[in-house]
CSV table of C-alpha atoms in Angstrom, one decimal:
chain,number,residue,atom,x,y,z
G,1,MET,CA,-30.5,-11.9,-13.2
G,2,THR,CA,-27.9,-9.1,-12.8
G,3,GLN,CA,-27.2,-8.3,-9.2
G,4,SER,CA,-26.2,-4.9,-7.9
G,5,VAL,CA,-23.2,-3.9,-6.0
G,6,MET,CA,-22.0,-0.8,-4.2
G,7,VAL,CA,-18.0,-0.7,-3.8
G,8,LEU,CA,-17.5,1.8,-1.0
G,9,GLY,CA,-14.3,3.6,-1.7
G,10,ALA,CA,-12.9,4.5,-4.9
G,11,GLY,CA,-8.9,4.0,-4.3
G,12,MET,CA,-6.6,1.4,-6.0
G,13,VAL,CA,-8.5,-1.6,-4.1
G,14,GLY,CA,-12.0,-0.2,-4.5
G,15,VAL,CA,-11.4,0.8,-8.3
G,16,SER,CA,-9.9,-2.7,-9.1
G,17,VAL,CA,-12.8,-4.6,-7.2
G,18,ALA,CA,-15.6,-2.5,-9.1
G,19,LEU,CA,-13.9,-3.1,-12.5
G,20,HIS,CA,-13.7,-6.8,-11.7
G,21,LEU,CA,-17.2,-7.2,-10.7
G,22,LYS,CA,-18.5,-5.1,-13.6
G,23,ARG,CA,-16.6,-7.4,-15.9
G,24,ARG,CA,-18.4,-10.3,-14.4
G,25,GLY,CA,-21.9,-8.8,-15.0
G,26,PHE,CA,-22.7,-7.1,-11.8
G,27,ASP,CA,-24.3,-3.8,-11.9
G,28,VAL,CA,-21.9,-1.8,-10.0
G,29,VAL,CA,-22.0,1.6,-8.6
G,30,LEU,CA,-18.7,3.1,-6.8
G,31,VAL,CA,-19.0,5.4,-4.2
G,32,ASP,CA,-16.8,7.7,-2.5
G,33,ARG,CA,-16.7,11.0,-0.8
G,34,GLN,CA,-14.1,12.4,-3.0
G,35,GLY,CA,-12.9,11.6,-6.5
G,36,PRO,CA,-11.3,8.2,-7.8
G,37,GLY,CA,-7.9,7.7,-6.7
G,38,GLU,CA,-7.7,10.7,-4.3
G,39,GLY,CA,-6.8,9.2,-1.1
G,40,ALA,CA,-4.1,6.8,0.2
G,41,SER,CA,-3.7,5.5,-3.5
G,42,PHE,CA,-2.7,9.2,-4.6
G,43,GLY,CA,0.5,9.7,-2.5
G,44,ASN,CA,2.2,6.2,-2.2
G,45,GLY,CA,5.9,5.4,-3.4
G,46,GLY,CA,4.7,4.3,-6.8
G,47,LEU,CA,5.7,0.7,-6.8
G,48,ILE,CA,4.2,-2.7,-7.8
G,49,GLN,CA,6.1,-4.6,-5.4
G,50,ARG,CA,6.7,-8.2,-6.7
G,51,GLU,CA,9.6,-8.6,-4.5
G,52,ALA,CA,7.5,-7.7,-1.0
G,53,VAL,CA,6.9,-11.3,0.0
G,54,PHE,CA,8.2,-10.4,3.4
G,55,PRO,CA,5.8,-7.7,5.3
G,56,HIS,CA,7.7,-5.6,7.7
G,57,ALA,CA,7.3,-7.5,11.1
G,58,PHE,CA,7.3,-5.3,14.5
G,59,PRO,CA,11.0,-4.5,15.6
G,60,ARG,CA,11.9,-7.0,18.2
G,61,SER,CA,15.5,-5.8,19.1
G,62,VAL,CA,15.8,-3.5,22.1
G,63,SER,CA,18.4,-1.3,20.2
G,64,GLU,CA,15.8,-0.5,17.4
G,65,LEU,CA,12.6,-0.2,20.0
G,66,ILE,CA,15.0,2.5,21.9
G,67,ARG,CA,15.8,3.9,18.6
G,68,ILE,CA,12.1,4.3,17.8
G,69,ALA,CA,11.1,5.2,21.4
G,70,LYS,CA,13.0,8.5,21.2
G,71,ASN,CA,10.8,9.8,18.5
G,72,ARG,CA,13.5,11.5,16.5
G,73,ALA,CA,13.9,8.9,13.6
G,74,VAL,CA,13.0,9.5,10.1
G,75,ASP,CA,11.1,6.6,9.3
G,76,VAL,CA,9.0,6.3,12.2
G,77,SER,CA,7.3,9.4,14.2
G,78,TYR,CA,4.2,9.4,16.8
G,79,HIS,CA,2.2,11.7,18.8
G,80,THR,CA,2.6,10.8,22.3
G,81,THR,CA,-1.1,11.5,23.2
G,82,ASP,CA,-2.3,9.4,20.2
G,83,LEU,CA,-0.5,6.4,21.6
G,84,PRO,CA,-2.8,4.8,24.1
G,85,GLY,CA,-5.1,4.5,20.9
G,86,PHE,CA,-2.9,2.2,19.3
G,87,ALA,CA,-1.6,0.0,22.1
G,88,VAL,CA,-3.9,-2.8,21.6
G,89,PRO,CA,-3.2,-3.1,17.7
G,90,LEU,CA,0.7,-2.8,18.0
G,91,LEU,CA,0.5,-5.4,20.8
G,92,ARG,CA,-1.3,-7.7,18.5
G,93,TYR,CA,1.4,-6.5,15.9
G,94,TRP,CA,4.1,-7.5,18.1
G,95,TRP,CA,2.4,-10.8,18.9
G,96,HIS,CA,1.9,-12.0,15.0
G,97,SER,CA,5.8,-11.0,14.6
G,98,GLU,CA,6.8,-13.6,16.6
G,99,PRO,CA,8.7,-15.9,14.0
G,100,ALA,CA,6.6,-18.9,13.7
G,101,ARG,CA,3.6,-16.8,13.4
G,102,TYR,CA,5.5,-14.4,11.1
G,103,GLN,CA,6.2,-17.2,8.8
G,104,ARG,CA,2.8,-18.3,8.4
G,105,THR,CA,1.8,-14.8,7.8
G,106,VAL,CA,4.8,-14.7,4.9
G,107,GLU,CA,3.1,-17.9,3.3
G,108,ALA,CA,-0.2,-16.1,3.1
G,109,TRP,CA,1.1,-12.6,2.2
G,110,ALA,CA,3.5,-14.3,-0.7
G,111,LYS,CA,0.4,-16.0,-2.4
G,112,LEU,CA,-1.2,-12.7,-3.1
G,113,ILE,CA,2.2,-10.8,-4.0
G,114,GLU,CA,3.4,-13.5,-6.3
G,115,THR,CA,0.2,-12.3,-8.6
G,116,CYS,CA,0.7,-8.4,-8.3
G,117,VAL,CA,2.5,-7.7,-11.8
G,118,ASP,CA,0.4,-10.2,-13.9
G,119,GLU,CA,-3.0,-8.8,-12.2
G,120,HIS,CA,-1.9,-5.5,-13.1
G,121,LEU,CA,-0.8,-5.9,-16.5
G,122,ALA,CA,-3.8,-7.9,-17.3
G,123,LEU,CA,-5.9,-4.7,-16.7
G,124,ALA,CA,-3.3,-2.6,-18.2
G,125,GLU,CA,-2.5,-4.1,-21.5
G,126,GLY,CA,-3.7,-2.1,-24.5
G,127,THR,CA,-4.6,1.1,-22.3
G,128,PRO,CA,-3.3,4.2,-21.1
G,129,ALA,CA,-2.3,2.6,-18.0
G,130,MET,CA,1.2,1.3,-19.9
G,131,ASP,CA,1.8,4.4,-20.1
G,132,VAL,CA,2.5,5.0,-16.3
G,133,LEU,CA,4.1,1.5,-15.7
G,134,ARG,CA,7.6,1.4,-16.1
G,135,PRO,CA,9.6,-2.1,-15.6
G,136,ILE,CA,12.6,-0.9,-14.2
G,137,GLY,CA,12.3,-2.3,-10.9
G,138,TRP,CA,14.2,-0.4,-7.9
G,139,LEU,CA,17.1,0.0,-5.7
G,140,ARG,CA,18.0,-0.8,-2.0
G,141,LEU,CA,21.0,0.9,-0.8
G,142,TYR,CA,23.2,-0.4,2.2
G,143,GLY,CA,25.5,1.6,4.5
G,144,ASN,CA,27.6,-1.2,5.7
G,145,GLN,CA,28.8,-4.7,4.7
G,146,GLN,CA,26.9,-6.7,7.4
G,147,ALA,CA,23.5,-5.3,6.7
G,148,LEU,CA,24.1,-5.9,3.0
G,149,ASP,CA,25.1,-9.5,3.7
G,150,ALA,CA,21.8,-10.1,5.7
G,151,ALA,CA,19.8,-8.5,3.1
G,152,LEU,CA,21.3,-10.5,0.4
G,153,ALA,CA,20.8,-13.7,2.2
G,154,GLN,CA,16.8,-12.7,2.4
G,155,ALA,CA,16.9,-11.8,-1.1
G,156,GLU,CA,18.1,-15.5,-2.1
G,157,ARG,CA,15.6,-16.8,0.1
G,158,ALA,CA,13.0,-15.0,-1.7
G,159,HIS,CA,14.3,-15.7,-5.1
G,160,LYS,CA,14.4,-19.5,-4.2
G,161,GLU,CA,11.3,-20.0,-2.3
G,162,TYR,CA,9.0,-17.2,-4.0
G,163,GLY,CA,10.7,-16.8,-7.4
G,164,VAL,CA,11.6,-13.1,-6.6
G,165,ASN,CA,14.6,-11.7,-9.1
G,166,TYR,CA,17.4,-9.5,-8.1
G,167,ARG,CA,20.9,-8.2,-8.8
G,168,ALA,CA,23.6,-7.8,-6.3
G,169,LEU,CA,25.4,-4.5,-6.8
G,170,ASP,CA,28.6,-3.3,-5.7
G,171,ALA,CA,29.6,0.4,-5.2
G,172,ALA,CA,30.9,0.7,-8.7
G,173,ALA,CA,27.8,-0.8,-10.2
G,174,ILE,CA,25.7,1.5,-8.3
G,175,ALA,CA,27.5,4.7,-9.5
G,176,GLU,CA,26.9,3.3,-13.2
G,177,ALA,CA,23.2,2.7,-12.4
G,178,GLU,CA,22.7,6.3,-10.6
G,179,PRO,CA,25.5,8.4,-11.6
G,180,SER,CA,23.9,11.5,-9.9
G,181,LEU,CA,23.9,9.9,-6.7
G,182,LEU,CA,25.7,12.0,-4.2
G,183,ILE,CA,26.8,9.4,-1.8
G,184,ARG,CA,28.8,6.3,-2.1
G,185,ARG,CA,27.5,2.8,-0.5
G,186,PRO,CA,29.4,-0.4,-0.4
G,187,GLY,CA,26.7,-2.4,-2.1
G,188,GLY,CA,22.7,-2.5,-3.1
G,189,ILE,CA,20.1,-4.6,-4.4
G,190,HIS,CA,18.5,-3.9,-7.5
G,191,TRP,CA,14.9,-5.9,-7.5
G,192,THR,CA,14.5,-6.3,-11.0
G,193,ASP,CA,10.6,-7.7,-10.9
G,194,PRO,CA,8.6,-4.7,-9.6
G,195,LEU,CA,6.7,-2.2,-11.8
G,196,SER,CA,7.6,1.6,-11.0
G,197,VAL,CA,4.6,4.0,-11.6
G,198,SER,CA,5.3,7.4,-12.8
G,199,ASP,CA,1.9,8.7,-11.7
G,200,PRO,CA,0.0,6.5,-9.4
G,201,HIS,CA,-3.3,8.9,-9.5
G,202,ALA,CA,-3.3,8.4,-13.2
G,203,LEU,CA,-3.1,4.2,-12.9
G,204,VAL,CA,-6.0,4.4,-10.5
G,205,MET,CA,-7.9,6.7,-13.2
G,206,ALA,CA,-6.9,4.5,-16.2
G,207,TYR,CA,-8.6,1.6,-14.2
G,208,PHE,CA,-11.4,4.1,-13.4
G,209,HIS,CA,-11.9,5.0,-16.8
G,210,LEU,CA,-12.3,1.2,-18.0
G,211,PHE,CA,-15.0,0.8,-15.4
G,212,ALA,CA,-16.6,3.8,-16.6
G,213,GLN,CA,-16.3,2.8,-20.3
G,214,GLU,CA,-17.7,-0.7,-19.4
G,215,GLY,CA,-20.9,0.7,-18.1
G,216,GLY,CA,-20.0,1.1,-14.3
G,217,ARG,CA,-21.4,4.4,-12.4
G,218,PHE,CA,-19.6,6.6,-9.7
G,219,ALA,CA,-21.3,8.7,-7.2
G,220,LEU,CA,-20.1,11.2,-4.5
G,221,GLY,CA,-21.6,10.1,-1.4
G,222,ASP,CA,-20.9,9.3,2.4
G,223,ALA,CA,-20.2,5.7,2.9
G,224,THR,CA,-20.9,6.2,6.8
G,225,THR,CA,-24.6,6.5,5.9
G,226,LEU,CA,-24.6,3.0,4.9
G,227,ALA,CA,-28.2,1.2,6.1
G,228,GLN,CA,-30.2,-1.6,5.4
G,229,ALA,CA,-33.2,-0.8,2.8
G,230,GLY,CA,-35.5,-4.0,2.6
G,231,SER,CA,-33.4,-6.7,1.4
G,232,GLY,CA,-30.7,-4.5,0.5
G,233,TRP,CA,-28.5,-1.6,1.1
G,234,ARG,CA,-28.8,2.2,0.9
G,235,VAL,CA,-26.1,5.2,1.0
G,236,GLN,CA,-26.5,8.9,0.4
G,237,THR,CA,-24.9,10.5,-2.2
G,238,GLN,CA,-25.0,14.0,-4.1
G,239,GLU,CA,-27.5,12.3,-6.6
G,240,GLY,CA,-29.9,11.3,-4.0
G,241,PRO,CA,-30.0,7.6,-2.3
G,242,VAL,CA,-28.3,4.7,-4.1
G,243,GLU,CA,-29.4,1.2,-3.4
G,244,ALA,CA,-27.7,-2.1,-4.1
G,245,GLU,CA,-28.4,-5.9,-3.3
G,246,ARG,CA,-24.7,-5.9,-2.0
G,247,VAL,CA,-22.0,-3.9,-0.8
G,248,VAL,CA,-18.3,-4.0,-0.9
G,249,VAL,CA,-16.2,-2.1,1.7
G,250,ALA,CA,-12.9,-0.8,0.4
G,251,LEU,CA,-12.6,2.3,2.5
G,252,GLY,CA,-8.9,1.7,3.5
G,253,ALA,CA,-8.1,3.1,7.0
G,254,ALA,CA,-11.8,4.4,7.4
G,255,ALA,CA,-13.3,0.9,6.8
G,256,GLU,CA,-14.1,0.6,10.5
G,257,LYS,CA,-16.5,3.5,10.3
G,258,VAL,CA,-18.9,1.6,8.4
G,259,THR,CA,-18.0,-2.0,9.8
G,260,LYS,CA,-18.3,-1.3,13.2
G,261,PRO,CA,-22.0,0.0,13.3
G,262,LEU,CA,-22.6,-3.5,11.5
G,263,GLY,CA,-20.9,-5.4,14.4
G,264,TYR,CA,-17.4,-5.8,13.0
G,265,ASP,CA,-14.7,-4.0,14.7
G,266,PRO,CA,-11.4,-5.1,13.0
G,267,PRO,CA,-8.4,-4.0,15.1
G,268,LEU,CA,-7.5,-1.6,11.9
G,269,PHE,CA,-5.2,0.9,12.4
G,270,GLY,CA,-3.6,3.6,10.1
G,271,LYS,CA,-0.1,4.8,9.5
G,272,ARG,CA,0.3,8.2,8.0
G,273,GLY,CA,2.6,9.1,5.5
G,274,TYR,CA,3.9,12.1,3.6
G,275,HIS,CA,5.4,13.0,0.2
G,276,MET,CA,7.0,16.3,-1.5
G,277,HIS,CA,8.4,16.7,-4.8
G,278,TYR,CA,11.5,18.2,-5.8
G,279,ARG,CA,12.9,19.5,-8.9
G,280,MET,CA,16.7,18.2,-9.8
G,281,GLN,CA,19.7,20.8,-10.4
G,282,GLY,CA,20.8,21.0,-13.9
G,283,ASN,CA,21.0,17.7,-16.0
G,284,ALA,CA,20.9,15.6,-12.7
G,285,VAL,CA,18.5,12.6,-13.1
G,286,LEU,CA,17.3,9.5,-10.9
G,287,ASN,CA,16.9,6.4,-13.3
G,288,ARG,CA,14.8,4.5,-10.9
G,289,PRO,CA,13.5,4.6,-7.4
G,290,VAL,CA,16.1,4.4,-4.6
G,291,ILE,CA,15.8,3.7,-0.9
G,292,ASP,CA,18.7,4.2,1.1
G,293,THR,CA,18.4,2.2,4.1
G,294,ASP,CA,20.7,4.3,6.3
G,295,SER,CA,18.3,7.1,5.7
G,296,GLY,CA,14.9,5.7,6.2
G,297,PHE,CA,12.8,7.2,3.4
G,298,ALA,CA,12.2,6.7,-0.5
G,299,LEU,CA,13.3,8.8,-3.4
G,300,MET,CA,10.9,8.2,-6.5
G,301,PRO,CA,11.3,9.7,-10.0
G,302,MET,CA,7.6,10.5,-10.9
G,303,ARG,CA,6.0,12.7,-13.6
G,304,ALA,CA,5.9,15.5,-11.0
G,305,GLY,CA,9.3,15.5,-9.8
G,306,ILE,CA,11.4,13.3,-7.4
G,307,ARG,CA,8.9,12.1,-4.8
G,308,LEU,CA,10.3,11.9,-1.3
G,309,THR,CA,7.9,9.6,0.8
G,310,THR,CA,8.6,9.2,4.3
G,311,GLY,CA,8.0,6.2,6.4
G,312,ALA,CA,5.1,6.0,9.2
G,313,GLU,CA,3.7,8.3,11.5
G,314,PHE,CA,1.5,7.2,14.4
G,315,ALA,CA,-1.3,9.6,15.0
G,316,GLY,CA,-4.7,10.2,15.0
G,317,THR,CA,-6.5,9.5,11.5
G,318,ASP,CA,-8.1,13.0,11.8
G,319,ASP,CA,-5.2,14.9,13.7
G,320,GLU,CA,-3.8,18.1,11.8
G,321,PRO,CA,-0.7,17.2,9.5
G,322,THR,CA,2.5,17.1,11.2
G,323,PRO,CA,5.1,16.4,8.3
G,324,ILE,CA,8.2,16.4,10.7
G,325,GLN,CA,9.6,13.5,9.0
G,326,LEU,CA,9.7,15.4,5.5
G,327,GLU,CA,11.5,18.2,7.6
G,328,ARG,CA,13.9,15.7,8.9
G,329,ALA,CA,14.4,13.8,5.6
G,330,GLU,CA,14.7,16.8,3.2
G,331,PRO,CA,18.4,17.9,4.3
G,332,VAL,CA,19.6,13.9,4.1
G,333,ALA,CA,17.7,13.6,0.8
G,334,ARG,CA,19.7,16.7,-0.5
G,335,LYS,CA,23.1,14.8,0.5
G,336,ILE,CA,21.8,11.9,-1.6
G,337,LEU,CA,20.6,13.6,-4.7
G,338,PRO,CA,21.3,17.2,-6.1
G,339,LEU,CA,17.6,18.2,-5.5
G,340,ALA,CA,16.5,21.8,-6.5
G,341,ASP,CA,13.1,23.6,-5.3
G,342,ARG,CA,10.2,22.0,-4.0
G,343,VAL,CA,7.1,21.3,-6.3
G,344,ASP,CA,4.4,21.4,-4.1
G,345,ALA,CA,2.8,24.1,-2.3
G,346,LYS,CA,2.5,21.8,0.9
G,347,PRO,CA,3.3,18.3,1.8
G,348,TRP,CA,0.9,15.7,1.0
G,349,MET,CA,-0.4,13.5,3.5
G,350,GLY,CA,-2.5,9.8,3.5
G,351,VAL,CA,-3.2,7.0,5.8
G,352,ARG,CA,-2.3,3.5,5.1
G,353,PRO,CA,-4.6,0.8,6.3
G,354,CYS,CA,-2.8,-1.7,8.3
G,355,MET,CA,-3.9,-5.0,10.1
G,356,PRO,CA,-1.5,-6.4,13.2
G,357,ASP,CA,-1.0,-9.7,11.3
G,358,MET,CA,0.0,-8.0,8.4
G,359,LEU,CA,-2.8,-9.7,6.1
G,360,PRO,CA,-5.8,-8.0,4.4
G,361,VAL,CA,-9.3,-8.6,5.3
G,362,ILE,CA,-11.1,-10.0,2.4
G,363,GLY,CA,-14.3,-11.7,2.3
G,364,PRO,CA,-18.1,-11.5,3.5
G,365,LEU,CA,-18.8,-9.9,6.8
G,366,PRO,CA,-19.5,-12.1,9.8
G,367,GLY,CA,-23.1,-12.3,10.1
G,368,LYS,CA,-23.8,-10.0,7.2
G,369,PRO,CA,-23.3,-12.1,4.1
G,370,ALA,CA,-24.2,-9.2,1.4
G,371,VAL,CA,-21.7,-7.1,3.0
G,372,TRP,CA,-18.2,-7.8,1.8
G,373,CYS,CA,-14.6,-6.6,3.2
G,374,ALA,CA,-11.5,-5.4,0.8
G,375,PHE,CA,-9.1,-3.3,3.2
G,376,GLY,CA,-6.4,-3.6,5.4
G,377,HIS,CA,-3.4,-3.9,2.7
G,378,GLY,CA,-0.9,-1.7,4.6
G,379,HIS,CA,1.6,-0.1,2.4
G,380,GLN,CA,0.5,-2.5,-0.6
G,381,GLY,CA,-3.0,-1.2,-1.6
G,382,LEU,CA,-1.3,-0.2,-4.9
G,383,THR,CA,0.6,-3.5,-5.2
G,384,LEU,CA,-2.5,-5.6,-4.4
G,385,GLY,CA,-5.7,-3.9,-6.2
G,386,PRO,CA,-6.0,-6.0,-8.9
G,387,THR,CA,-5.3,-9.0,-7.2
G,388,THR,CA,-8.0,-8.3,-4.5
G,389,GLY,CA,-10.3,-7.1,-7.2
G,390,ARG,CA,-10.0,-10.5,-9.0
G,391,LEU,CA,-10.3,-12.5,-5.9
G,392,VAL,CA,-13.4,-10.6,-4.3
G,393,ALA,CA,-15.2,-10.8,-7.7
G,394,GLU,CA,-14.6,-14.6,-8.3
G,395,MET,CA,-15.8,-15.1,-4.7
G,396,MET,CA,-18.8,-13.1,-5.1
G,397,SER,CA,-19.8,-15.0,-8.3
G,398,GLY,CA,-19.3,-18.2,-6.6
G,399,ASP,CA,-16.3,-19.3,-8.6
G,400,ALA,CA,-13.4,-21.1,-7.5
G,401,PRO,CA,-11.2,-18.2,-6.4
G,402,PHE,CA,-7.8,-18.3,-8.1
G,403,VAL,CA,-6.1,-17.8,-4.5
G,404,ASP,CA,-7.4,-19.5,-1.5
G,405,PRO,CA,-9.2,-16.7,0.5
G,406,ALA,CA,-9.0,-18.6,3.9
G,407,PRO,CA,-6.0,-16.5,5.3
G,408,TYR,CA,-7.6,-13.1,4.6
G,409,ARG,CA,-11.2,-13.9,6.2
G,410,PRO,CA,-12.5,-11.4,8.2
G,411,GLU,CA,-13.9,-13.9,11.1
G,412,ARG,CA,-10.2,-14.2,12.0
G,413,PHE,CA,-10.7,-11.3,14.2
């Protein structure tokens, strides 16, 4: 008999889960309070990051902590009044970043990252999704030789241990690759495996259209109304109540609003981020995404223009936007590239769903086997959506999962 599933959350992860479940014969309804791909998936840096086998650990050097504490950086900002709410997850994040524990995280994280490009292409081949996937990688620049040498050593480790490919570039090679850059850097790394996404929202929509074409349904609704209904589950939508036998929570940073009433309160925390698009002056171009390490932000060539994306802002999820990082970054960005006018009327803001051990939560809810988790991917929801979708669908179907799901199980917290 066909089993029914509600997938709560229509970002890259939720859409990918819904599509994979539909292809395995489930009757699937996708529910979100807004249109598909309009949350955090809309505004990210637009990279399928095959190279990202080392998740970002909590800073452990005193000098770095002092720099962040001054709250004047481009890459990290915080609301002082909201910091107490981050105390427990950030302490756990620091604890999990201890070198031995961090290495265990890397091993589990890399198993997911290693699959990301193949899983995206498996969904995208022969569809309009291919129009926005560019096999051009991205470029990270370094302002001093010491930082470059350390990065190259880690890149070589990523290559040997996890099959990541890269090219080392000197100053001349950088200038040849990106002739419109206004700065000179002694060297950089061109990560050649990642896919650059010229329109992340269009990519989510391409996968969503596949889901709809194959018989999947979508409803605008409020996931926080989730309640048991007999042997199944019910959510209120604009079309009226929607019921299903099983549920997948793919709500990103808002997941705990649904899981906490069900008795599961993960140490999930959100990092807010912003972006703004810019036109380029004259005939200037940016051929591939660039991150200048010294500057602390990314510049991404998109359909809409050059997307400047910020680092992390620690603030209440529902606080008003405070795009101070963009204000700090824009003058620096204009010294890196010949940017012209802003394209957007106002900055975009989204929230990245992070876990203190840097691993997503994937699997059945403890004590509620009909409710499944698929959230907590940090900065890599766009990267890992199809991987997570396949993993969840295989597990819910009772098939052998293609990746060992044990490190991501919800009951680890």
